[in-house]
């Protein structure tokens, strides 16, 4: 924007308010937005745990056993429980917002949002099932 | 064209990371964070885990997971700090922390995956 | 007309008071009355000094946007009975400077609107004698939703990013830019991209999504901004991978 907008100029008679620092705590929809954004912290947190897991895997069977025992620490279980809720929230909001960012059209008509979001959920279930299968199949 | 912005690249990484995190993280955190430690399911042992990681697709997937998820975090967290705490004037520090952290994590992931047996 | 409802109106008369204060009025609670009717009742019968903007009374002109019980609303489409038994708090739109009572200063929005060239831009500029530009119903459908915008600025009042950073171009202006970008008759996409691809353009948006929630005309500015981000990103990669393709 041009810096010269009249809005930016000093006008003694106009009353202006400043957005409060805790603006996102005043309204449920804003708070939900903030929680959605904070889910990214738990995403990063998991990547750190994954890096530690790879490090342990590189260190041999004993180191890996140590990593698995470390995961049983009650504090870590609580952290992972919270992380799980946040990434679940991230996934749901992400899939629901996809249809807005991608206006999918079929024969000139825009597809309803539900139809764009639904394949995401189907794929999500499939991927999750595959991961569970791969990681719990013994040998 | 006006001054070239690198926002599109950062946004693309953020979006890619958002997709990867949405698809993979809930199940991974559920398994490694809850189901395995609490004994609901039997975790794969050292040999089995190594076998899984040695699959030709495993390392690229794990690398992309780390790389994109970290840049997803960096981008989102940058704006959370800007708007949530109104500290946009600390721009330089925030960028250094967020993207610097993401680059460091990505390099670490590449190194660890490369040197795995 | 036995029933009444209390309306607390934010008054700001710069020659009298340093900051806005609420003033209460009792108005009849007619079931077919909207908040704007109540304000007009006050202006006509109770207190002629009350200032507010309005025109069409039917959700077309976009003049009567105000904050009703904390939410940005078109007051001509917000019924009193919805808030019974009251009280109803009516304040000016948030995120804009207040000139007087419920009247806000909108120059900033007007300049932003202009900066995205919300009109059909032609590079070839054909003479009118050549006739009209034809468009199919499918082509119309591409942008019709965004063309419903009435510039009421309710989305700006709901947008925390605009509140925090007045440089942000904002929801309605971007939706209208997209309205013309999607128009098959338009050739101005590149010119608008120059304005919108800057940080204060689309990239300031964090997809809070409130603009879409509050829009009285279902324009979906949040969707428009994300679609624009996607388009700008594709454009960026294209010019990065194929620099020679630039015009």
Coordinates of C-alpha atoms in Angstrom, one line a residue:
Chain A
X1 CA 0.0 0.0 0.0
X2 CA 1.0 3.6 -0.5
X3 CA 2.3 4.9 2.8
X4 CA 0.4 8.2 2.1
X5 CA -3.1 6.9 2.8
X6 CA -5.2 9.5 4.7
X7 CA -5.9 6.8 7.3
X8 CA -2.3 6.8 8.5
X9 CA -2.3 10.6 9.0
X10 CA -2.8 12.1 12.4
X11 CA -6.4 13.3 12.9
X12 CA -7.0 14.4 16.5
X13 CA -10.8 14.0 16.3
X14 CA -10.9 10.4 15.2
X15 CA -11.2 7.8 17.9
X16 CA -9.1 4.7 17.4
X17 CA -8.6 1.6 19.5
X18 CA -5.7 -0.7 19.6
X19 CA -6.1 -4.4 19.3
X20 CA -5.4 -5.9 22.7
X21 CA -2.6 -8.4 23.0
X22 CA -4.9 -11.1 24.1
X23 CA -7.4 -10.5 21.3
X24 CA -7.6 -14.2 20.5
X25 CA -8.8 -15.0 24.0
X26 CA -12.0 -12.9 23.7
X27 CA -13.9 -14.9 21.2
X28 CA -14.3 -18.6 20.8
X29 CA -13.7 -18.6 17.0
X30 CA -10.4 -16.6 17.5
X31 CA -9.3 -18.9 20.3
X32 CA -10.0 -21.9 18.0
X33 CA -7.8 -20.3 15.4
X34 CA -5.0 -19.8 17.9
X35 CA -5.2 -23.4 19.1
X36 CA -5.1 -24.5 15.4
X37 CA -2.0 -22.4 14.8
X38 CA -0.4 -23.7 18.0
X39 CA -0.8 -27.3 16.8
X40 CA 2.3 -26.6 14.8
X41 CA 4.3 -26.6 18.0
X42 CA 3.3 -30.2 18.6
X43 CA 4.1 -31.1 15.0
X44 CA 7.6 -29.8 15.6
X45 CA 7.7 -31.5 18.9
X46 CA 7.0 -34.9 17.3
X47 CA 9.7 -34.3 14.7
X48 CA 12.2 -33.8 17.5
X49 CA 11.1 -37.1 19.1
X50 CA 11.4 -38.8 15.7
X51 CA 14.9 -37.5 15.3
X52 CA 15.8 -38.9 18.8
X53 CA 14.3 -42.2 17.7
X54 CA 16.5 -42.3 14.6
X55 CA 19.5 -41.4 16.7
X56 CA 18.7 -44.3 19.0
X57 CA 18.2 -46.6 16.1
X58 CA 21.6 -45.7 14.9
X59 CA 23.1 -46.4 18.3
X60 CA 22.2 -50.1 18.3
X61 CA 19.7 -52.4 20.1
X62 CA 20.5 -51.2 23.6
X63 CA 20.2 -47.5 22.7
X64 CA 16.9 -48.3 21.0
X65 CA 15.6 -50.1 24.0
X66 CA 16.5 -47.1 26.1
X67 CA 14.5 -44.9 23.7
X68 CA 11.5 -47.2 24.0
X69 CA 11.7 -47.1 27.8
X70 CA 12.1 -43.3 27.7
X71 CA 8.8 -43.1 25.9
X72 CA 7.1 -44.7 28.9
X73 CA 8.0 -41.8 31.1
X74 CA 4.6 -40.5 32.4
X75 CA 5.4 -36.9 31.5
X76 CA 6.2 -37.9 28.0
X77 CA 3.0 -39.9 27.8
X78 CA 1.1 -36.8 28.9
X79 CA 2.9 -34.7 26.4
X80 CA 2.2 -37.2 23.6
X81 CA -1.5 -37.4 24.7
X82 CA -1.8 -33.6 24.3
X83 CA 0.2 -33.7 21.1
X84 CA -2.2 -36.3 19.7
X85 CA -5.2 -34.1 20.4
X86 CA -3.5 -31.1 18.8
X87 CA -2.4 -32.9 15.6
X88 CA -5.9 -34.5 15.4
X89 CA -7.3 -31.0 15.5
X90 CA -4.8 -29.9 12.9
X91 CA -5.8 -32.8 10.6
X92 CA -9.5 -32.1 10.9
X93 CA -9.2 -28.4 10.4
X94 CA -6.8 -28.9 7.5
X95 CA -9.0 -31.3 5.6
X96 CA -12.0 -29.1 6.2
X97 CA -10.3 -26.0 4.9
X98 CA -8.8 -27.7 1.8
X99 CA -12.0 -27.2 -0.3
X100 CA -11.8 -23.5 0.3
X101 CA -8.3 -23.2 -1.0
X102 CA -9.0 -25.4 -4.0
X103 CA -12.1 -24.6 -5.9
X104 CA -12.6 -27.9 -7.7
X105 CA -14.8 -27.7 -10.7
X106 CA -16.5 -30.5 -12.6
X107 CA -18.2 -29.6 -15.9
X108 CA -18.2 -25.9 -15.0
X109 CA -19.9 -26.3 -11.7
X110 CA -18.0 -26.0 -8.4
X111 CA -18.1 -29.2 -6.4
X112 CA -19.7 -28.9 -3.0
X113 CA -17.1 -28.6 -0.1
X114 CA -18.2 -32.0 1.4
X115 CA -17.3 -33.8 -1.8
X116 CA -13.9 -32.2 -1.9
X117 CA -13.1 -32.9 1.7
X118 CA -14.5 -36.5 1.8
X119 CA -11.7 -38.1 -0.3
X120 CA -9.2 -36.6 2.2
X121 CA -10.8 -38.4 5.1
X122 CA -10.9 -41.7 3.1
X123 CA -7.2 -41.4 2.2
X124 CA -6.4 -40.4 5.8
X125 CA -8.1 -43.6 7.2
X126 CA -6.3 -45.7 4.6
X127 CA -2.9 -44.2 5.3
X128 CA -3.4 -44.6 9.1
X129 CA -4.5 -48.2 8.7
X130 CA -1.5 -48.9 6.6
X131 CA 0.9 -47.4 9.1
X132 CA -0.7 -49.4 12.0
X133 CA -0.5 -52.6 9.9
X134 CA 3.2 -52.0 9.0
X135 CA 4.2 -51.1 12.5
X136 CA 2.3 -53.9 14.4
X137 CA 2.9 -56.8 12.0
X138 CA 5.5 -58.9 13.8
X139 CA 8.3 -60.1 11.5
Chain B
X1 CA 7.0 -7.1 -11.4
X2 CA 7.4 -5.7 -7.9
X3 CA 10.1 -6.9 -5.6
X4 CA 10.5 -10.6 -5.6
X5 CA 9.0 -12.2 -2.5
X6 CA 9.9 -15.6 -1.3
X7 CA 6.6 -16.0 0.5
X8 CA 5.3 -18.4 -2.2
X9 CA 8.1 -20.9 -1.5
X10 CA 7.6 -20.7 2.3
X11 CA 3.9 -21.0 1.8
X12 CA 4.3 -24.1 -0.4
X13 CA 6.5 -25.7 2.2
X14 CA 4.0 -24.8 4.9
X15 CA 1.2 -26.3 2.9
X16 CA 3.1 -29.5 2.0
X17 CA 4.0 -29.9 5.6
X18 CA 0.4 -29.4 6.6
X19 CA -0.7 -32.2 4.4
X20 CA 2.1 -34.6 5.5
X21 CA 1.4 -33.8 9.2
X22 CA -2.3 -34.2 8.8
X23 CA -2.0 -37.6 7.1
X24 CA 0.8 -39.1 9.2
X25 CA 1.3 -37.5 12.6
X26 CA -2.0 -38.5 14.3
X27 CA -1.4 -42.2 13.7
X28 CA 2.3 -42.0 14.5
X29 CA 1.8 -40.1 17.7
X30 CA -1.0 -42.4 18.7
X31 CA 1.2 -45.4 18.2
X32 CA 4.6 -44.2 19.5
X33 CA 3.2 -41.8 22.1
X34 CA 0.3 -43.7 23.5
X35 CA -0.4 -47.2 22.2
X36 CA 3.2 -48.6 22.5
X37 CA 4.3 -47.1 25.8
X38 CA 1.0 -47.9 27.5
X39 CA 1.1 -51.5 26.2
X40 CA -2.1 -51.3 24.1
X41 CA -0.2 -52.6 21.1
X42 CA 3.1 -54.5 20.7
X43 CA 5.8 -52.2 19.2
X44 CA 8.2 -53.4 16.5
X45 CA 11.5 -54.3 18.1
X46 CA 15.0 -53.1 17.0
X47 CA 15.5 -55.6 14.2
X48 CA 12.0 -55.1 12.8
X49 CA 12.3 -51.3 13.0
X50 CA 15.6 -51.5 11.2
X51 CA 14.1 -53.7 8.5
X52 CA 11.3 -51.2 8.0
X53 CA 13.7 -48.3 7.7
X54 CA 15.8 -50.2 5.2
X55 CA 12.9 -50.3 2.7
X56 CA 13.9 -48.1 -0.2
X57 CA 10.9 -45.9 0.3
X58 CA 11.3 -45.4 4.0
X59 CA 14.1 -42.9 4.1
X60 CA 12.7 -40.5 1.5
X61 CA 9.3 -40.6 3.3
X62 CA 10.9 -40.0 6.7
X63 CA 13.1 -37.2 5.3
X64 CA 10.1 -35.5 3.7
X65 CA 8.1 -35.9 6.9
X66 CA 10.8 -34.2 9.0
X67 CA 11.6 -31.5 6.4
X68 CA 8.1 -30.5 5.5
X69 CA 6.7 -30.7 9.0
X70 CA 9.4 -28.5 10.4
X71 CA 8.8 -25.9 7.7
X72 CA 5.1 -26.1 8.4
X73 CA 5.9 -25.3 12.0
X74 CA 8.3 -22.5 11.2
X75 CA 5.8 -20.7 9.0
X76 CA 2.8 -21.1 11.2
X77 CA 4.7 -20.3 14.4
X78 CA 6.2 -17.2 12.8
X79 CA 2.7 -15.8 12.2
X80 CA 1.5 -17.0 15.6
X81 CA 4.2 -14.9 17.2
X82 CA 3.6 -12.0 15.0
X83 CA -0.2 -11.8 15.6
X84 CA -0.7 -13.6 18.9
X85 CA 1.9 -11.6 20.8
X86 CA 2.1 -8.6 18.5
X87 CA 5.9 -8.7 18.3
X88 CA 6.3 -8.3 14.5
X89 CA 9.0 -5.8 15.2
X90 CA 11.2 -8.7 16.4
X91 CA 10.9 -10.0 12.8
X92 CA 14.6 -10.8 12.4
X93 CA 14.9 -12.8 15.6
X94 CA 11.7 -14.7 14.9
X95 CA 12.7 -15.6 11.4
X96 CA 16.1 -16.7 12.6
X97 CA 14.5 -18.9 15.3
X98 CA 11.7 -20.4 13.1
X99 CA 13.4 -21.0 9.8
X100 CA 16.8 -21.5 11.4
X101 CA 15.3 -24.2 13.6
X102 CA 13.6 -25.8 10.6
X103 CA 16.9 -25.9 8.6
X104 CA 18.8 -27.3 11.6
X105 CA 16.2 -30.0 12.1
X106 CA 16.2 -30.9 8.4
X107 CA 20.0 -31.1 8.3
X108 CA 19.9 -33.4 11.4
X109 CA 17.3 -35.6 9.8
X110 CA 19.3 -35.9 6.6
X111 CA 22.5 -36.8 8.5
X112 CA 20.7 -39.3 10.8
X113 CA 18.9 -41.0 7.9
X114 CA 22.1 -41.0 5.8
X115 CA 24.2 -42.7 8.5
X116 CA 21.7 -45.3 9.5
X117 CA 22.9 -48.8 9.0
Chain C
X1 CA -46.9 -1.6 21.5
X2 CA -46.3 -2.7 25.0
X3 CA -43.0 -4.4 24.8
X4 CA -39.8 -2.5 24.6
X5 CA -36.1 -3.4 24.4
X6 CA -33.0 -1.5 25.6
X7 CA -30.5 -0.5 23.1
X8 CA -27.1 0.7 24.3
X9 CA -25.6 2.9 21.6
X10 CA -21.9 3.9 21.5
X11 CA -21.9 7.7 21.4
X12 CA -18.8 9.6 20.4
X13 CA -19.0 13.3 19.9
X14 CA -15.4 14.5 19.7
X15 CA -16.3 18.1 20.7
X16 CA -17.8 16.7 23.9
X17 CA -16.1 13.5 25.0
X18 CA -12.6 12.1 24.7
X19 CA -13.7 8.6 24.1
X20 CA -16.9 6.7 23.2
X21 CA -19.5 6.0 25.9
X22 CA -22.7 3.9 25.8
X23 CA -26.0 5.6 25.9
X24 CA -29.2 3.6 26.6
X25 CA -32.5 4.0 24.7
X26 CA -35.8 2.2 25.1
X27 CA -37.3 1.3 21.8
X28 CA -40.4 -0.7 20.8
X29 CA -39.8 -4.3 20.3
X30 CA -41.6 -4.8 17.0
X31 CA -41.1 -8.2 15.7
X32 CA -40.4 -7.0 12.2
X33 CA -38.0 -4.3 13.3
X34 CA -34.3 -4.6 12.6
X35 CA -31.6 -2.8 14.5
X36 CA -31.5 -0.1 11.8
X37 CA -35.2 0.6 12.4
X38 CA -34.5 1.1 16.0
X39 CA -31.7 3.5 15.3
X40 CA -34.0 5.5 12.9
X41 CA -36.7 5.5 15.6
X42 CA -34.2 7.0 18.0
X43 CA -33.0 9.5 15.5
X44 CA -36.6 10.6 14.5
X45 CA -38.3 10.5 17.9
X46 CA -35.9 10.5 20.8
X47 CA -32.5 12.0 20.0
X48 CA -31.8 13.7 16.7
X49 CA -28.1 14.0 17.4
X50 CA -27.3 10.3 16.8
X51 CA -25.1 9.8 13.8
X52 CA -25.0 6.6 11.7
X53 CA -24.8 5.7 8.0
X54 CA -27.6 3.9 6.1
X55 CA -29.3 3.9 2.8
X56 CA -31.1 1.1 1.2
X57 CA -32.5 -0.9 4.2
X58 CA -32.3 -4.1 2.2
X59 CA -28.8 -5.5 2.3
X60 CA -27.6 -4.0 -1.0
X61 CA -25.8 -0.7 -0.3
X62 CA -23.5 -1.9 2.4
X63 CA -23.7 1.3 4.4
X64 CA -25.1 0.1 7.7
X65 CA -22.5 -2.3 9.0
X66 CA -22.0 -1.9 12.8
X67 CA -21.0 -4.0 15.7
X68 CA -24.1 -5.6 17.4
X69 CA -23.4 -7.3 20.7
X70 CA -19.8 -7.7 19.7
X71 CA -20.4 -9.1 16.2
X72 CA -20.1 -7.2 13.0
X73 CA -23.5 -7.1 11.3
X74 CA -25.5 -5.4 8.6
X75 CA -28.0 -3.6 10.9
X76 CA -30.7 -3.7 8.2
X77 CA -30.7 -7.5 8.4
X78 CA -30.3 -8.0 12.1
X79 CA -33.7 -8.4 13.9
X80 CA -34.3 -6.9 17.4
X81 CA -36.4 -10.0 18.3
X82 CA -33.3 -12.1 17.9
X83 CA -31.7 -10.4 20.9
X84 CA -34.8 -10.2 23.1
X85 CA -35.1 -9.5 26.0
X86 CA -31.9 -7.4 25.4
X87 CA -30.1 -5.2 26.0
X88 CA -28.6 -4.8 22.6
X89 CA -25.2 -3.1 22.3
X90 CA -24.6 -1.2 19.1
X91 CA -21.1 0.1 18.4
X92 CA -19.2 1.2 15.3
X93 CA -17.4 -1.3 13.2
X94 CA -14.1 -2.4 14.8
X95 CA -10.7 -1.9 13.2
X96 CA -11.6 1.5 11.8
X97 CA -11.2 5.0 13.3
X98 CA -14.5 6.4 14.6
X99 CA -15.4 9.8 13.2
X100 CA -18.6 10.2 15.3
X101 CA -21.0 7.9 17.1
X102 CA -21.5 4.9 14.7
X103 CA -19.7 6.5 11.7
X104 CA -16.3 5.1 10.8
X105 CA -13.6 6.5 8.6
X106 CA -13.3 4.3 5.4
X107 CA -10.8 6.1 3.3
X108 CA -8.2 3.3 3.9
X109 CA -10.6 0.7 2.6
X110 CA -11.5 2.8 -0.5
X111 CA -7.8 3.2 -1.4
X112 CA -7.1 -0.5 -0.9
X113 CA -10.1 -1.3 -3.1
X114 CA -8.8 0.9 -5.8
X115 CA -5.3 -0.5 -5.6
X116 CA -6.4 -3.9 -6.8
X117 CA -8.2 -2.5 -9.9
X118 CA -11.6 -4.0 -9.4
X119 CA -12.7 -3.4 -12.9
X120 CA -12.2 -5.1 -16.2
X121 CA -8.7 -4.5 -17.5
X122 CA -8.0 -5.0 -21.2
X123 CA -4.5 -5.0 -22.7
X124 CA -5.9 -4.9 -26.3
X125 CA -8.5 -2.2 -25.6
X126 CA -10.8 -3.0 -28.5
X127 CA -13.1 -0.3 -29.9
X128 CA -16.7 -0.4 -28.6
X129 CA -17.8 -0.9 -32.2
X130 CA -16.5 -4.4 -32.1
X131 CA -19.4 -5.3 -29.8
X132 CA -19.7 -6.8 -26.3
X133 CA -17.6 -9.5 -24.8
X134 CA -19.4 -12.7 -24.8
X135 CA -19.4 -15.0 -21.7
X136 CA -21.0 -18.4 -21.1
X137 CA -23.0 -19.2 -17.9
X138 CA -20.0 -21.5 -16.9
X139 CA -17.6 -18.6 -17.2
X140 CA -20.0 -16.4 -15.2
X141 CA -20.2 -19.1 -12.5
X142 CA -16.4 -18.9 -12.0
X143 CA -16.6 -15.5 -10.4
X144 CA -20.2 -14.9 -9.6
X145 CA -19.9 -15.6 -5.8
X146 CA -17.1 -13.0 -5.4
X147 CA -19.1 -10.4 -7.4
X148 CA -21.8 -10.4 -4.7
X149 CA -19.6 -8.2 -2.4
X150 CA -21.3 -5.0 -1.4
X151 CA -18.2 -3.3 0.2
X152 CA -19.8 -3.2 3.6
X153 CA -16.4 -3.7 5.3
X154 CA -17.9 -6.2 7.8
X155 CA -15.1 -8.6 6.9
X156 CA -12.5 -6.0 7.7
X157 CA -14.1 -5.5 11.1
X158 CA -13.9 -9.3 11.7
X159 CA -10.3 -9.7 10.5
X160 CA -7.7 -9.7 13.3
X161 CA -4.9 -9.4 10.8
X162 CA -6.3 -6.1 9.5
X163 CA -6.8 -5.0 13.0
X164 CA -3.1 -5.7 13.8
X165 CA -1.6 -4.5 10.6
X166 CA -3.6 -1.8 8.8
X167 CA -1.2 -2.3 5.8
X168 CA -2.9 -5.6 5.0
X169 CA -5.0 -5.2 1.8
X170 CA -7.8 -7.2 3.5
X171 CA -10.6 -9.7 2.6
X172 CA -13.0 -7.8 0.4
X173 CA -10.4 -6.1 -1.8
X174 CA -8.7 -9.5 -2.4
X175 CA -12.0 -11.2 -3.1
X176 CA -12.9 -8.5 -5.6
X177 CA -9.5 -8.8 -7.2
X178 CA -10.2 -12.5 -7.6
X179 CA -13.6 -11.7 -9.0
X180 CA -12.0 -9.8 -11.9
X181 CA -9.1 -12.3 -12.2
X182 CA -11.6 -15.1 -12.7
X183 CA -13.6 -13.1 -15.2
X184 CA -13.0 -14.4 -18.8
X185 CA -13.2 -10.9 -20.2
X186 CA -10.4 -9.6 -17.9
X187 CA -6.7 -9.3 -18.8
X188 CA -5.4 -7.6 -15.6
X189 CA -4.3 -10.5 -13.6
X190 CA -0.6 -9.6 -13.8
X191 CA -1.2 -6.0 -12.7
X192 CA -3.2 -7.1 -9.7
X193 CA -0.6 -9.8 -8.8
X194 CA 2.0 -7.1 -8.4
X195 CA 0.0 -5.5 -5.6
X196 CA -1.3 -8.7 -4.0
X197 CA 1.9 -10.8 -4.1
X198 CA 3.6 -8.5 -1.7
X199 CA 3.7 -9.3 2.0
X200 CA 0.8 -6.9 2.8
X201 CA -1.2 -8.5 0.0
X202 CA -2.3 -12.1 0.3
X203 CA 0.6 -13.3 2.5
X204 CA -0.4 -11.4 5.6
X205 CA -3.5 -13.6 5.8
X206 CA -3.3 -16.5 8.3
X207 CA -6.7 -18.0 7.3
X208 CA -8.5 -17.1 10.5
X209 CA -11.6 -17.5 8.3
X210 CA -13.8 -15.1 10.2
X211 CA -14.3 -12.9 7.1
X212 CA -16.2 -15.7 5.5
X213 CA -18.2 -16.4 8.6
X214 CA -19.5 -12.9 9.0
X215 CA -20.0 -12.0 5.3
X216 CA -23.7 -11.1 4.8
X217 CA -23.5 -12.0 1.1
X218 CA -21.7 -15.4 1.3
X219 CA -18.8 -14.1 -0.7
X220 CA -16.2 -16.3 1.0
X221 CA -13.2 -13.9 1.0
X222 CA -11.1 -16.4 3.0
X223 CA -11.5 -18.9 0.1
X224 CA -10.6 -16.3 -2.4
X225 CA -7.4 -15.4 -0.6
X226 CA -6.3 -19.1 -0.3
X227 CA -7.1 -19.7 -4.0
X228 CA -5.0 -16.6 -4.8
X229 CA -2.1 -17.9 -2.7
X230 CA -2.3 -21.1 -4.6
X231 CA -2.3 -19.3 -7.9
X232 CA 0.6 -17.0 -6.8
X233 CA 2.6 -20.0 -5.7
X234 CA 2.2 -21.7 -9.0
X235 CA 3.1 -18.5 -10.8
X236 CA 6.2 -18.2 -8.6
X237 CA 7.4 -21.7 -9.4
X238 CA 6.7 -21.3 -13.0
X239 CA 8.8 -18.1 -13.3
X240 CA 11.5 -19.7 -11.2
X241 CA 11.7 -22.9 -13.3
X242 CA 11.0 -21.1 -16.6
X243 CA 12.3 -17.5 -16.3
X244 CA 12.0 -17.1 -20.1
X245 CA 8.2 -17.5 -20.0
X246 CA 7.8 -14.1 -18.4
X247 CA 6.2 -11.4 -20.5

